[in-house]
PDB file of C-alpha atoms in Angstrom:
ATOM      1  CA  MET A   1      -2.548  13.735   4.531  1.00 62.00           C
ATOM      2  CA  THR A   2      -5.126  15.190   2.150  1.00 82.00           C
ATOM      3  CA  ALA A   3      -8.336  13.475   1.136  1.00 90.00           C
ATOM      4  CA  LEU A   4      -8.540  12.156  -2.423  1.00 94.00           C
ATOM      5  CA  VAL A   5     -12.051  10.689  -2.090  1.00 95.00           C
ATOM      6  CA  ARG A   6     -14.900  11.918   0.102  1.00 95.00           C
ATOM      7  CA  VAL A   7     -18.158   9.995   0.382  1.00 96.00           C
ATOM      8  CA  GLU A   8     -20.830  11.773   2.409  1.00 95.00           C
ATOM      9  CA  ALA A   9     -24.135  10.144   3.423  1.00 94.00           C
ATOM     10  CA  VAL A  10     -24.423   8.403   0.053  1.00 96.00           C
ATOM     11  CA  ALA A  11     -27.488   6.287  -0.718  1.00 94.00           C
ATOM     12  CA  ARG A  12     -28.386   4.142  -3.730  1.00 94.00           C
ATOM     13  CA  ARG A  13     -31.823   2.661  -4.234  1.00 91.00           C
ATOM     14  CA  TYR A  14     -33.198   0.403  -6.969  1.00 89.00           C
ATOM     15  CA  THR A  15     -36.768  -0.208  -8.061  1.00 86.00           C
ATOM     16  CA  VAL A  16     -37.442  -3.935  -8.146  1.00 81.00           C
ATOM     17  CA  PHE A  17     -40.502  -6.092  -8.727  1.00 77.00           C
ATOM     18  CA  ARG A  18     -41.763  -8.641  -6.275  1.00 71.00           C
ATOM     19  CA  ARG A  19     -43.226 -11.961  -7.409  1.00 68.00           C
ATOM     20  CA  GLY A  20     -44.735 -11.785 -10.831  1.00 59.00           C
ATOM     21  CA  GLY A  21     -41.883 -10.072 -12.644  1.00 59.00           C
ATOM     22  CA  MET A  22     -42.796  -6.846 -14.408  1.00 61.00           C
ATOM     23  CA  PHE A  23     -46.412  -7.421 -13.432  1.00 64.00           C
ATOM     24  CA  GLY A  24     -45.589  -7.753  -9.749  1.00 67.00           C
ATOM     25  CA  ARG A  25     -45.743  -5.048  -7.146  1.00 79.00           C
ATOM     26  CA  ARG A  26     -42.928  -2.504  -7.205  1.00 82.00           C
ATOM     27  CA  ALA A  27     -40.631  -2.157  -4.213  1.00 84.00           C
ATOM     28  CA  ILE A  28     -37.521  -0.218  -3.286  1.00 86.00           C
ATOM     29  CA  LEU A  29     -34.256  -2.058  -2.597  1.00 86.00           C
ATOM     30  CA  HIS A  30     -31.851  -0.039  -0.436  1.00 88.00           C
ATOM     31  CA  ALA A  31     -28.423  -1.183  -1.654  1.00 91.00           C
ATOM     32  CA  VAL A  32     -26.411   1.604  -0.002  1.00 92.00           C
ATOM     33  CA  ASP A  33     -27.921   3.553   2.850  1.00 90.00           C
ATOM     34  CA  GLY A  34     -26.098   6.616   4.188  1.00 91.00           C
ATOM     35  CA  VAL A  35     -22.469   5.559   3.727  1.00 94.00           C
ATOM     36  CA  SER A  36     -19.738   8.078   4.619  1.00 95.00           C
ATOM     37  CA  PHE A  37     -15.950   7.793   4.586  1.00 95.00           C
ATOM     38  CA  THR A  38     -12.796   9.662   3.586  1.00 94.00           C
ATOM     39  CA  LEU A  39      -9.924   8.090   1.668  1.00 94.00           C
ATOM     40  CA  GLU A  40      -6.590   9.862   2.020  1.00 94.00           C
ATOM     41  CA  ARG A  41      -3.922   9.955  -0.673  1.00 94.00           C
ATOM     42  CA  GLY A  42      -1.563   7.012  -0.713  1.00 94.00           C
ATOM     43  CA  ARG A  43      -3.662   5.016   1.760  1.00 95.00           C
ATOM     44  CA  THR A  44      -5.818   1.903   1.481  1.00 95.00           C
ATOM     45  CA  LEU A  45      -9.365   1.614   2.795  1.00 96.00           C
ATOM     46  CA  ALA A  46     -10.859  -1.874   2.872  1.00 95.00           C
ATOM     47  CA  LEU A  47     -14.615  -2.441   2.647  1.00 95.00           C
ATOM     48  CA  VAL A  48     -15.585  -5.781   4.178  1.00 93.00           C
ATOM     49  CA  GLY A  49     -18.829  -7.601   4.849  1.00 88.00           C
ATOM     50  CA  GLU A  50     -21.072 -10.423   3.682  1.00 86.00           C
ATOM     51  CA  SER A  51     -22.084 -10.779   0.057  1.00 84.00           C
ATOM     52  CA  GLY A  52     -24.887  -8.383  -0.833  1.00 84.00           C
ATOM     53  CA  CYS A  53     -24.052  -5.811   1.846  1.00 87.00           C
ATOM     54  CA  GLY A  54     -23.409  -3.049  -0.725  1.00 89.00           C
ATOM     55  CA  LYS A  55     -19.610  -3.110  -1.095  1.00 92.00           C
ATOM     56  CA  SER A  56     -19.507  -3.264  -4.899  1.00 91.00           C
ATOM     57  CA  THR A  57     -22.315  -0.736  -5.282  1.00 94.00           C
ATOM     58  CA  THR A  58     -20.346   1.654  -3.080  1.00 95.00           C
ATOM     59  CA  ALA A  59     -17.329   1.176  -5.337  1.00 94.00           C
ATOM     60  CA  ARG A  60     -19.391   1.973  -8.423  1.00 93.00           C
ATOM     61  CA  LEU A  61     -20.665   5.143  -6.749  1.00 95.00           C
ATOM     62  CA  VAL A  62     -17.083   6.184  -5.967  1.00 95.00           C
ATOM     63  CA  LEU A  63     -16.138   5.720  -9.631  1.00 94.00           C
ATOM     64  CA  GLY A  64     -19.218   7.524 -10.897  1.00 92.00           C
ATOM     65  CA  LEU A  65     -20.406   4.398 -12.720  1.00 93.00           C
ATOM     66  CA  GLU A  66     -23.700   4.887 -10.891  1.00 91.00           C
ATOM     67  CA  SER A  67     -25.315   8.050  -9.598  1.00 91.00           C
ATOM     68  CA  ALA A  68     -26.201   8.425  -5.936  1.00 92.00           C
ATOM     69  CA  ASP A  69     -29.851   8.985  -5.031  1.00 91.00           C
ATOM     70  CA  ALA A  70     -28.725  10.996  -2.014  1.00 94.00           C
ATOM     71  CA  GLY A  71     -25.478  12.257  -0.558  1.00 94.00           C
ATOM     72  CA  HIS A  72     -22.329  13.443  -2.244  1.00 94.00           C
ATOM     73  CA  VAL A  73     -19.162  11.947  -3.759  1.00 95.00           C
ATOM     74  CA  SER A  74     -16.097  14.054  -4.533  1.00 94.00           C
ATOM     75  CA  PHE A  75     -12.755  13.167  -6.094  1.00 94.00           C
ATOM     76  CA  ASP A  76      -9.699  15.360  -5.627  1.00 92.00           C
ATOM     77  CA  GLY A  77     -11.907  18.184  -4.399  1.00 91.00           C
ATOM     78  CA  GLU A  78     -14.366  18.015  -7.333  1.00 91.00           C
ATOM     79  CA  SER A  79     -17.935  16.735  -7.205  1.00 92.00           C
ATOM     80  CA  MET A  80     -18.475  13.564  -9.192  1.00 92.00           C
ATOM     81  CA  PRO A  81     -19.794  14.634 -12.641  1.00 91.00           C
ATOM     82  CA  ARG A  82     -22.681  12.972 -14.428  1.00 89.00           C
ATOM     83  CA  ARG A  83     -21.696   9.647 -15.948  1.00 89.00           C
ATOM     84  CA  GLY A  84     -20.804   9.953 -19.641  1.00 87.00           C
ATOM     85  CA  SER A  85     -20.165  13.693 -19.520  1.00 90.00           C
ATOM     86  CA  PRO A  86     -16.833  15.110 -20.788  1.00 90.00           C
ATOM     87  CA  GLU A  87     -15.942  16.037 -17.206  1.00 92.00           C
ATOM     88  CA  TRP A  88     -16.587  12.481 -16.040  1.00 91.00           C
ATOM     89  CA  ARG A  89     -14.453  11.000 -18.842  1.00 89.00           C
ATOM     90  CA  ARG A  90     -11.621  13.353 -17.927  1.00 90.00           C
ATOM     91  CA  MET A  91     -11.881  12.362 -14.274  1.00 91.00           C
ATOM     92  CA  ARG A  92     -12.193   8.633 -15.011  1.00 90.00           C
ATOM     93  CA  ARG A  93      -8.661   8.543 -16.409  1.00 90.00           C
ATOM     94  CA  HIS A  94      -7.451   9.045 -12.839  1.00 94.00           C
ATOM     95  CA  MET A  95      -9.671   6.282 -11.388  1.00 94.00           C
ATOM     96  CA  GLN A  96      -9.323   2.667 -12.460  1.00 93.00           C
ATOM     97  CA  MET A  97     -10.905  -0.601 -11.346  1.00 91.00           C
ATOM     98  CA  VAL A  98      -9.508  -4.103 -10.864  1.00 90.00           C
ATOM     99  CA  TYR A  99     -12.280  -6.695 -11.132  1.00 86.00           C
ATOM    100  CA  GLN A 100     -12.781 -10.092  -9.527  1.00 82.00           C
ATOM    101  CA  ASP A 101     -12.848 -12.069 -12.783  1.00 84.00           C
ATOM    102  CA  PRO A 102     -10.246 -10.782 -15.273  1.00 83.00           C
ATOM    103  CA  LEU A 103     -11.372 -13.153 -18.015  1.00 86.00           C
ATOM    104  CA  ALA A 104     -14.813 -11.554 -17.974  1.00 86.00           C
ATOM    105  CA  VAL A 105     -13.446  -8.033 -18.552  1.00 86.00           C
ATOM    106  CA  LEU A 106     -10.576  -8.691 -20.969  1.00 90.00           C
ATOM    107  CA  ASP A 107     -11.280  -8.784 -24.717  1.00 90.00           C
ATOM    108  CA  ARG A 108     -10.287 -12.319 -25.718  1.00 91.00           C
ATOM    109  CA  ARG A 109      -9.576 -11.157 -29.270  1.00 93.00           C
ATOM    110  CA  GLN A 110      -6.638  -9.027 -28.145  1.00 95.00           C
ATOM    111  CA  SER A 111      -3.191  -9.969 -26.895  1.00 95.00           C
ATOM    112  CA  ALA A 112      -1.927  -8.828 -23.505  1.00 95.00           C
ATOM    113  CA  LEU A 113       0.161  -6.151 -25.214  1.00 95.00           C
ATOM    114  CA  ALA A 114      -2.801  -4.824 -27.196  1.00 95.00           C
ATOM    115  CA  LEU A 115      -4.991  -4.803 -24.091  1.00 95.00           C
ATOM    116  CA  VAL A 116      -2.508  -2.689 -22.145  1.00 94.00           C
ATOM    117  CA  ARG A 117      -1.932  -0.357 -25.095  1.00 96.00           C
ATOM    118  CA  GLU A 118      -5.670   0.283 -25.575  1.00 94.00           C
ATOM    119  CA  PRO A 119      -6.064   2.812 -22.698  1.00 93.00           C
ATOM    120  CA  LEU A 120      -3.056   4.709 -24.038  1.00 94.00           C
ATOM    121  CA  ASP A 121      -4.853   5.035 -27.384  1.00 93.00           C
ATOM    122  CA  ILE A 122      -8.198   5.944 -25.806  1.00 92.00           C
ATOM    123  CA  PHE A 123      -6.718   8.801 -23.775  1.00 91.00           C
ATOM    124  CA  ALA A 124      -4.040   9.668 -26.378  1.00 91.00           C
ATOM    125  CA  LEU A 125      -1.238   9.285 -23.839  1.00 91.00           C
ATOM    126  CA  GLY A 126       2.220   9.713 -25.329  1.00 90.00           C
ATOM    127  CA  PRO A 127       3.264   9.530 -28.996  1.00 92.00           C
ATOM    128  CA  LYS A 128       1.711   6.691 -31.004  1.00 92.00           C
ATOM    129  CA  SER A 129       5.095   5.352 -31.973  1.00 91.00           C
ATOM    130  CA  GLY A 130       6.055   4.808 -28.342  1.00 92.00           C
ATOM    131  CA  ARG A 131       2.858   3.285 -26.967  1.00 93.00           C
ATOM    132  CA  ASP A 132       3.829  -0.322 -27.621  1.00 93.00           C
ATOM    133  CA  GLU A 133       7.054   0.251 -25.723  1.00 95.00           C
ATOM    134  CA  THR A 134       5.134   1.842 -22.850  1.00 95.00           C
ATOM    135  CA  ALA A 135       2.763  -1.136 -22.761  1.00 95.00           C
ATOM    136  CA  ARG A 136       5.702  -3.557 -22.721  1.00 95.00           C
ATOM    137  CA  GLY A 137       7.218  -1.662 -19.809  1.00 95.00           C
ATOM    138  CA  LEU A 138       3.960  -1.874 -17.840  1.00 95.00           C
ATOM    139  CA  LEU A 139       3.704  -5.616 -18.456  1.00 95.00           C
ATOM    140  CA  ASP A 140       7.323  -6.045 -17.378  1.00 94.00           C
ATOM    141  CA  GLU A 141       6.523  -4.108 -14.218  1.00 93.00           C
ATOM    142  CA  VAL A 142       3.757  -6.531 -13.223  1.00 92.00           C
ATOM    143  CA  GLY A 143       5.900  -9.571 -13.993  1.00 91.00           C
ATOM    144  CA  LEU A 144       4.816 -10.487 -17.534  1.00 91.00           C
ATOM    145  CA  SER A 145       7.660 -10.459 -20.019  1.00 91.00           C
ATOM    146  CA  GLY A 146       8.760 -12.103 -23.245  1.00 90.00           C
ATOM    147  CA  SER A 147       6.277 -14.310 -25.076  1.00 92.00           C
ATOM    148  CA  LEU A 148       3.649 -13.833 -22.358  1.00 94.00           C
ATOM    149  CA  GLN A 149       3.011 -10.332 -23.709  1.00 94.00           C
ATOM    150  CA  THR A 150       1.793 -11.655 -27.048  1.00 94.00           C
ATOM    151  CA  ARG A 151      -0.529 -14.285 -25.585  1.00 95.00           C
ATOM    152  CA  TYR A 152      -4.309 -13.953 -25.479  1.00 94.00           C
ATOM    153  CA  PRO A 153      -6.323 -14.067 -22.236  1.00 93.00           C
ATOM    154  CA  HIS A 154      -7.371 -17.709 -22.661  1.00 93.00           C
ATOM    155  CA  GLU A 155      -3.688 -18.658 -22.984  1.00 94.00           C
ATOM    156  CA  LEU A 156      -2.794 -17.139 -19.610  1.00 92.00           C
ATOM    157  CA  SER A 157      -3.367 -18.397 -16.078  1.00 90.00           C
ATOM    158  CA  GLY A 158      -5.723 -16.630 -13.681  1.00 87.00           C
ATOM    159  CA  GLY A 159      -2.851 -14.880 -11.912  1.00 88.00           C
ATOM    160  CA  GLN A 160      -1.316 -13.794 -15.216  1.00 91.00           C
ATOM    161  CA  ARG A 161      -4.642 -12.410 -16.423  1.00 91.00           C
ATOM    162  CA  GLN A 162      -4.978 -10.387 -13.228  1.00 91.00           C
ATOM    163  CA  ARG A 163      -1.498  -8.975 -13.873  1.00 92.00           C
ATOM    164  CA  VAL A 164      -2.674  -7.877 -17.319  1.00 93.00           C
ATOM    165  CA  VAL A 165      -5.631  -6.118 -15.679  1.00 93.00           C
ATOM    166  CA  LEU A 166      -3.248  -4.352 -13.288  1.00 93.00           C
ATOM    167  CA  ALA A 167      -0.921  -3.258 -16.088  1.00 94.00           C
ATOM    168  CA  ARG A 168      -3.909  -1.996 -18.080  1.00 93.00           C
ATOM    169  CA  ALA A 169      -5.174  -0.064 -15.036  1.00 93.00           C
ATOM    170  CA  LEU A 170      -1.753   1.539 -14.518  1.00 93.00           C
ATOM    171  CA  ALA A 171      -1.542   2.660 -18.153  1.00 93.00           C
ATOM    172  CA  THR A 172      -3.492   5.872 -17.487  1.00 93.00           C
ATOM    173  CA  ARG A 173      -1.337   6.723 -14.443  1.00 94.00           C
ATOM    174  CA  PRO A 174      -4.336   6.751 -12.060  1.00 94.00           C
ATOM    175  CA  ALA A 175      -4.429   8.244  -8.584  1.00 95.00           C
ATOM    176  CA  LEU A 176      -7.123   5.815  -7.361  1.00 96.00           C
ATOM    177  CA  LEU A 177      -7.295   2.063  -7.816  1.00 94.00           C
ATOM    178  CA  VAL A 178     -10.563   0.352  -6.851  1.00 95.00           C
ATOM    179  CA  CYS A 179     -10.002  -3.370  -6.305  1.00 93.00           C
ATOM    180  CA  ASP A 180     -13.245  -5.361  -6.205  1.00 89.00           C
ATOM    181  CA  GLU A 181     -12.432  -8.825  -4.778  1.00 87.00           C
ATOM    182  CA  PRO A 182      -9.249  -8.902  -6.930  1.00 86.00           C
ATOM    183  CA  ILE A 183      -7.885 -12.189  -5.573  1.00 83.00           C
ATOM    184  CA  SER A 184     -10.950 -14.213  -4.579  1.00 78.00           C
ATOM    185  CA  ALA A 185     -10.886 -16.240  -7.810  1.00 71.00           C
ATOM    186  CA  LEU A 186      -7.185 -17.123  -7.490  1.00 78.00           C
ATOM    187  CA  ASP A 187      -5.365 -19.980  -5.783  1.00 78.00           C
ATOM    188  CA  VAL A 188      -4.007 -19.178  -2.336  1.00 80.00           C
ATOM    189  CA  SER A 189      -0.358 -19.166  -3.462  1.00 79.00           C
ATOM    190  CA  ILE A 190      -1.190 -16.823  -6.333  1.00 84.00           C
ATOM    191  CA  GLN A 191      -3.227 -14.602  -4.016  1.00 85.00           C
ATOM    192  CA  ALA A 192      -0.100 -13.862  -1.982  1.00 85.00           C
ATOM    193  CA  GLN A 193       1.817 -12.926  -5.122  1.00 87.00           C
ATOM    194  CA  VAL A 194      -0.877 -10.507  -6.293  1.00 87.00           C
ATOM    195  CA  ILE A 195      -1.174  -8.920  -2.835  1.00 89.00           C
ATOM    196  CA  ASN A 196       2.589  -8.366  -2.723  1.00 89.00           C
ATOM    197  CA  LEU A 197       2.474  -6.931  -6.245  1.00 90.00           C
ATOM    198  CA  LEU A 198      -0.302  -4.507  -5.270  1.00 91.00           C
ATOM    199  CA  ALA A 199       1.742  -3.337  -2.283  1.00 91.00           C
ATOM    200  CA  ASP A 200       4.799  -2.774  -4.493  1.00 91.00           C
ATOM    201  CA  LEU A 201       2.789  -0.890  -7.111  1.00 92.00           C
ATOM    202  CA  GLN A 202       1.146   1.277  -4.473  1.00 93.00           C
ATOM    203  CA  GLU A 203       4.503   2.300  -3.038  1.00 92.00           C
ATOM    204  CA  ARG A 204       6.088   2.835  -6.467  1.00 92.00           C
ATOM    205  CA  HIS A 205       3.238   4.881  -7.939  1.00 92.00           C
ATOM    206  CA  GLY A 206       1.789   6.483  -4.813  1.00 92.00           C
ATOM    207  CA  LEU A 207      -1.584   4.842  -5.446  1.00 94.00           C
ATOM    208  CA  THR A 208      -4.649   5.310  -3.288  1.00 96.00           C
ATOM    209  CA  MET A 209      -6.714   2.123  -3.037  1.00 95.00           C
ATOM    210  CA  LEU A 210     -10.262   1.157  -2.178  1.00 96.00           C
ATOM    211  CA  PHE A 211      -9.980  -2.582  -1.525  1.00 95.00           C
ATOM    212  CA  ILE A 212     -13.176  -4.653  -1.413  1.00 93.00           C
ATOM    213  CA  SER A 213     -12.979  -8.097   0.124  1.00 89.00           C
ATOM    214  CA  HIS A 214     -14.774 -10.611   2.301  1.00 82.00           C
ATOM    215  CA  ASP A 215     -11.443 -12.151   3.381  1.00 80.00           C
ATOM    216  CA  LEU A 216     -10.353 -10.476   6.595  1.00 84.00           C
ATOM    217  CA  ARG A 217      -6.965 -12.197   6.551  1.00 82.00           C
ATOM    218  CA  VAL A 218      -6.108 -10.348   3.352  1.00 85.00           C
ATOM    219  CA  VAL A 219      -7.481  -7.083   4.727  1.00 88.00           C
ATOM    220  CA  GLN A 220      -5.026  -7.294   7.628  1.00 85.00           C
ATOM    221  CA  GLN A 221      -2.148  -7.226   5.148  1.00 85.00           C
ATOM    222  CA  VAL A 222      -3.250  -4.495   2.750  1.00 89.00           C
ATOM    223  CA  ALA A 223      -5.414  -1.945   4.579  1.00 92.00           C
ATOM    224  CA  ASP A 224      -4.608   1.175   6.556  1.00 93.00           C
ATOM    225  CA  SER A 225      -8.273   1.415   7.584  1.00 95.00           C
ATOM    226  CA  VAL A 226     -11.188  -1.032   7.517  1.00 95.00           C
ATOM    227  CA  ALA A 227     -14.881  -0.181   7.096  1.00 95.00           C
ATOM    228  CA  VAL A 228     -17.271  -2.995   8.003  1.00 95.00           C
ATOM    229  CA  MET A 229     -20.537  -2.932   6.046  1.00 94.00           C
ATOM    230  CA  TYR A 230     -23.821  -4.551   6.943  1.00 93.00           C
ATOM    231  CA  LEU A 231     -27.005  -4.205   4.897  1.00 91.00           C
ATOM    232  CA  GLY A 232     -25.846  -1.099   3.058  1.00 91.00           C
ATOM    233  CA  ARG A 233     -24.423   0.715   6.087  1.00 93.00           C
ATOM    234  CA  ILE A 234     -20.991   1.058   7.651  1.00 95.00           C
ATOM    235  CA  VAL A 235     -21.249  -0.253  11.219  1.00 95.00           C
ATOM    236  CA  GLU A 236     -17.625   0.065  12.297  1.00 95.00           C
ATOM    237  CA  GLN A 237     -14.420   1.632  11.022  1.00 95.00           C
ATOM    238  CA  GLY A 238     -10.846   1.781  12.232  1.00 94.00           C
ATOM    239  CA  PRO A 239      -7.281   0.558  11.618  1.00 95.00           C
ATOM    240  CA  PRO A 240      -7.045  -3.230  11.178  1.00 93.00           C
ATOM    241  CA  ALA A 241      -4.785  -3.620  14.228  1.00 92.00           C
ATOM    242  CA  VAL A 242      -7.399  -1.909  16.394  1.00 93.00           C
ATOM    243  CA  LEU A 243     -10.393  -3.781  14.970  1.00 91.00           C
ATOM    244  CA  PHE A 244      -8.720  -7.165  15.256  1.00 90.00           C
ATOM    245  CA  ALA A 245      -7.592  -6.454  18.812  1.00 89.00           C
ATOM    246  CA  ARG A 246     -10.797  -4.924  20.157  1.00 90.00           C
ATOM    247  CA  ALA A 247     -13.675  -5.007  17.677  1.00 91.00           C
ATOM    248  CA  ALA A 248     -16.559  -3.031  19.139  1.00 92.00           C
ATOM    249  CA  HIS A 249     -19.523  -3.995  16.967  1.00 94.00           C
ATOM    250  CA  PRO A 250     -21.014  -7.476  17.468  1.00 93.00           C
ATOM    251  CA  TYR A 251     -21.048  -8.060  13.701  1.00 93.00           C
ATOM    252  CA  THR A 252     -17.326  -7.249  13.426  1.00 93.00           C
ATOM    253  CA  GLN A 253     -16.658  -9.560  16.366  1.00 91.00           C
ATOM    254  CA  ALA A 254     -18.506 -12.371  14.587  1.00 90.00           C
ATOM    255  CA  LEU A 255     -16.585 -11.846  11.334  1.00 90.00           C
ATOM    256  CA  ILE A 256     -13.225 -11.890  13.094  1.00 89.00           C
ATOM    257  CA  SER A 257     -14.095 -14.946  15.194  1.00 85.00           C
ATOM    258  CA  ALA A 258     -14.851 -16.875  11.989  1.00 80.00           C
ATOM    259  CA  ILE A 259     -11.413 -16.343  10.406  1.00 78.00           C
ATOM    260  CA  PRO A 260      -9.884 -19.792   9.744  1.00 72.00           C
ATOM    261  CA  SER A 261      -6.595 -20.486  11.463  1.00 65.00           C
ATOM    262  CA  HIS A 262      -3.934 -23.158  10.951  1.00 48.00           C
ATOM    263  CA  ARG A 263      -3.330 -23.142  14.710  1.00 52.00           C
ATOM    264  CA  PRO A 264      -5.639 -24.843  17.236  1.00 52.00           C
ATOM    265  CA  ARG A 265      -8.058 -22.358  18.742  1.00 52.00           C
ATOM    266  CA  THR A 266      -7.050 -21.291  22.212  1.00 54.00           C
ATOM    267  CA  GLY A 267      -9.689 -18.631  22.771  1.00 56.00           C
ATOM    268  CA  ALA A 268     -13.465 -18.502  22.645  1.00 62.00           C
ATOM    269  CA  ALA A 269     -15.433 -20.470  20.080  1.00 71.00           C
ATOM    270  CA  PRO A 270     -16.474 -18.774  16.843  1.00 77.00           C
ATOM    271  CA  ILE A 271     -19.572 -16.622  17.087  1.00 80.00           C
ATOM    272  CA  LEU A 272     -22.329 -18.247  15.054  1.00 75.00           C
ATOM    273  CA  LEU A 273     -24.882 -15.772  13.753  1.00 78.00           C
ATOM    274  CA  GLU A 274     -28.412 -17.116  13.615  1.00 76.00           C
ATOM    275  CA  GLY A 275     -30.685 -16.441  10.679  1.00 71.00           C
ATOM    276  CA  ASP A 276     -30.067 -14.528   7.477  1.00 72.00           C
ATOM    277  CA  PRO A 277     -29.552 -10.776   7.001  1.00 73.00           C
ATOM    278  CA  PRO A 278     -32.843  -8.862   6.742  1.00 72.00           C
ATOM    279  CA  ASN A 279     -34.222  -8.275   3.276  1.00 76.00           C
ATOM    280  CA  PRO A 280     -32.898  -4.932   1.915  1.00 78.00           C
ATOM    281  CA  ILE A 281     -36.421  -4.355   0.577  1.00 80.00           C
ATOM    282  CA  ASP A 282     -38.325  -5.009   3.805  1.00 72.00           C
ATOM    283  CA  ARG A 283     -36.013  -3.086   6.098  1.00 76.00           C
ATOM    284  CA  VAL A 284     -36.404  -3.672   9.804  1.00 75.00           C
ATOM    285  CA  GLN A 285     -37.066  -0.842  12.213  1.00 82.00           C
ATOM    286  CA  GLY A 286     -34.124   0.172  14.374  1.00 88.00           C
ATOM    287  CA  CYS A 287     -30.676  -1.382  14.045  1.00 91.00           C
ATOM    288  CA  PRO A 288     -30.448  -3.610  10.932  1.00 88.00           C
ATOM    289  CA  PHE A 289     -28.292  -6.117  12.841  1.00 90.00           C
ATOM    290  CA  ALA A 290     -30.683  -6.424  15.782  1.00 89.00           C
ATOM    291  CA  PRO A 291     -32.504  -9.580  14.511  1.00 87.00           C
ATOM    292  CA  ARG A 292     -29.182 -11.496  14.608  1.00 88.00           C
ATOM    293  CA  CYS A 293     -27.484  -9.759  17.543  1.00 89.00           C
ATOM    294  CA  TRP A 294     -27.068 -11.389  20.959  1.00 89.00           C
ATOM    295  CA  LYS A 295     -26.659  -7.951  22.571  1.00 89.00           C
ATOM    296  CA  ALA A 296     -29.797  -6.377  21.122  1.00 87.00           C
ATOM    297  CA  ASP A 297     -32.286  -4.812  23.497  1.00 89.00           C
ATOM    298  CA  ASP A 298     -35.586  -2.992  23.095  1.00 90.00           C
ATOM    299  CA  ARG A 299     -33.882   0.248  22.099  1.00 92.00           C
ATOM    300  CA  CYS A 300     -32.000  -1.502  19.285  1.00 91.00           C
ATOM    301  CA  ARG A 301     -35.273  -2.750  17.796  1.00 89.00           C
ATOM    302  CA  VAL A 302     -36.834   0.689  17.471  1.00 91.00           C
ATOM    303  CA  GLU A 303     -33.901   3.105  17.018  1.00 90.00           C
ATOM    304  CA  ALA A 304     -31.031   2.975  14.512  1.00 90.00           C
ATOM    305  CA  PRO A 305     -27.711   3.673  16.273  1.00 91.00           C
ATOM    306  CA  PRO A 306     -25.689   6.583  14.852  1.00 91.00           C
ATOM    307  CA  MET A 307     -21.979   6.305  14.129  1.00 91.00           C
ATOM    308  CA  ARG A 308     -19.974   7.539  17.120  1.00 91.00           C
ATOM    309  CA  SER A 309     -16.268   7.785  17.891  1.00 90.00           C
ATOM    310  CA  LEU A 310     -14.752   5.540  20.544  1.00 90.00           C
ATOM    311  CA  ASP A 311     -11.377   7.292  20.197  1.00 88.00           C
ATOM    312  CA  ASP A 312      -9.338   9.105  17.551  1.00 87.00           C
ATOM    313  CA  THR A 313      -9.168   6.025  15.306  1.00 90.00           C
ATOM    314  CA  GLN A 314     -12.257   3.852  15.866  1.00 93.00           C
ATOM    315  CA  GLN A 315     -15.914   4.523  15.104  1.00 93.00           C
ATOM    316  CA  VAL A 316     -18.906   2.258  15.691  1.00 95.00           C
ATOM    317  CA  ALA A 317     -22.668   2.303  15.178  1.00 93.00           C
ATOM    318  CA  CYS A 318     -23.905   0.332  18.175  1.00 93.00           C
ATOM    319  CA  PHE A 319     -25.646   1.197  21.440  1.00 91.00           C
ATOM    320  CA  ASN A 320     -24.165  -1.770  23.285  1.00 85.00           C
ATOM    321  CA  SER A 321     -20.614  -1.863  21.912  1.00 81.00           C
ATOM    322  CA  GLU A 322     -19.073  -1.548  25.369  1.00 65.00           C
ATOM    323  CA  SER A 323     -21.200  -4.188  27.082  1.00 47.00           C
TER     324      SER A 323
END
């Protein structure tokens, strides 16, 4: 396997204002803080964690929609160009994003067919006379045929709109698909359909996927590797089968213990985390999870644990992961 995406010690900070708006005191919000991972061709990496942990910001850094304040992002062996540059536009054709709310990103003045044809026109892909036919084929591929292709976004269901987004993303023949909570706004039955469709499309087109979700049940089905984020940092990474069988980081253990099940619980009770995550502005000294961790000791409160390998597949940032 060869790496399509490399993210090395990437950080993203924002200047914010405390109470008082623009007249308040400035502060630095650390949205992403030293994130590193490699995404191999044809594989799926899932980023999971609580809301506000930096998952979506990481995705935007991977796509070059935002510039990193530190670290390095490369795509297919090339450094990520400056946003808006000709090099970035050329590269962006090969990277597409699937958003959480399709209705918010689709132009309601255009039909499904016109929406899927638009990327073909933007990148001048194929002869003009054949672009409608190409768009129809893409819509057929995602399960939208006949009169559905001439409907407008408000005339389609949530699942159908997400299929339009997928067809539109596939129009440029991308190598990388970034899915940012692509099913969280859909009914459970529709979620399963979209997940199965994504798996089919990945196999058919050889897609590489960065899949962002807070639903660990879904992650089990789609991911080859899972990276658990907490307060802008990756705290554990490994294959889903390994993490679900023997999660090493206390935060990962808490997330997995909270997964709802239709069967009566036969094991230990869910791990209830006390308190809220620390403020990403007022960062705590030491391990960011220490204020909520039942394993934390004095060392955790003064020293941030580095990422270390437990074996060939699993990495964790925790001093007490084996206790």
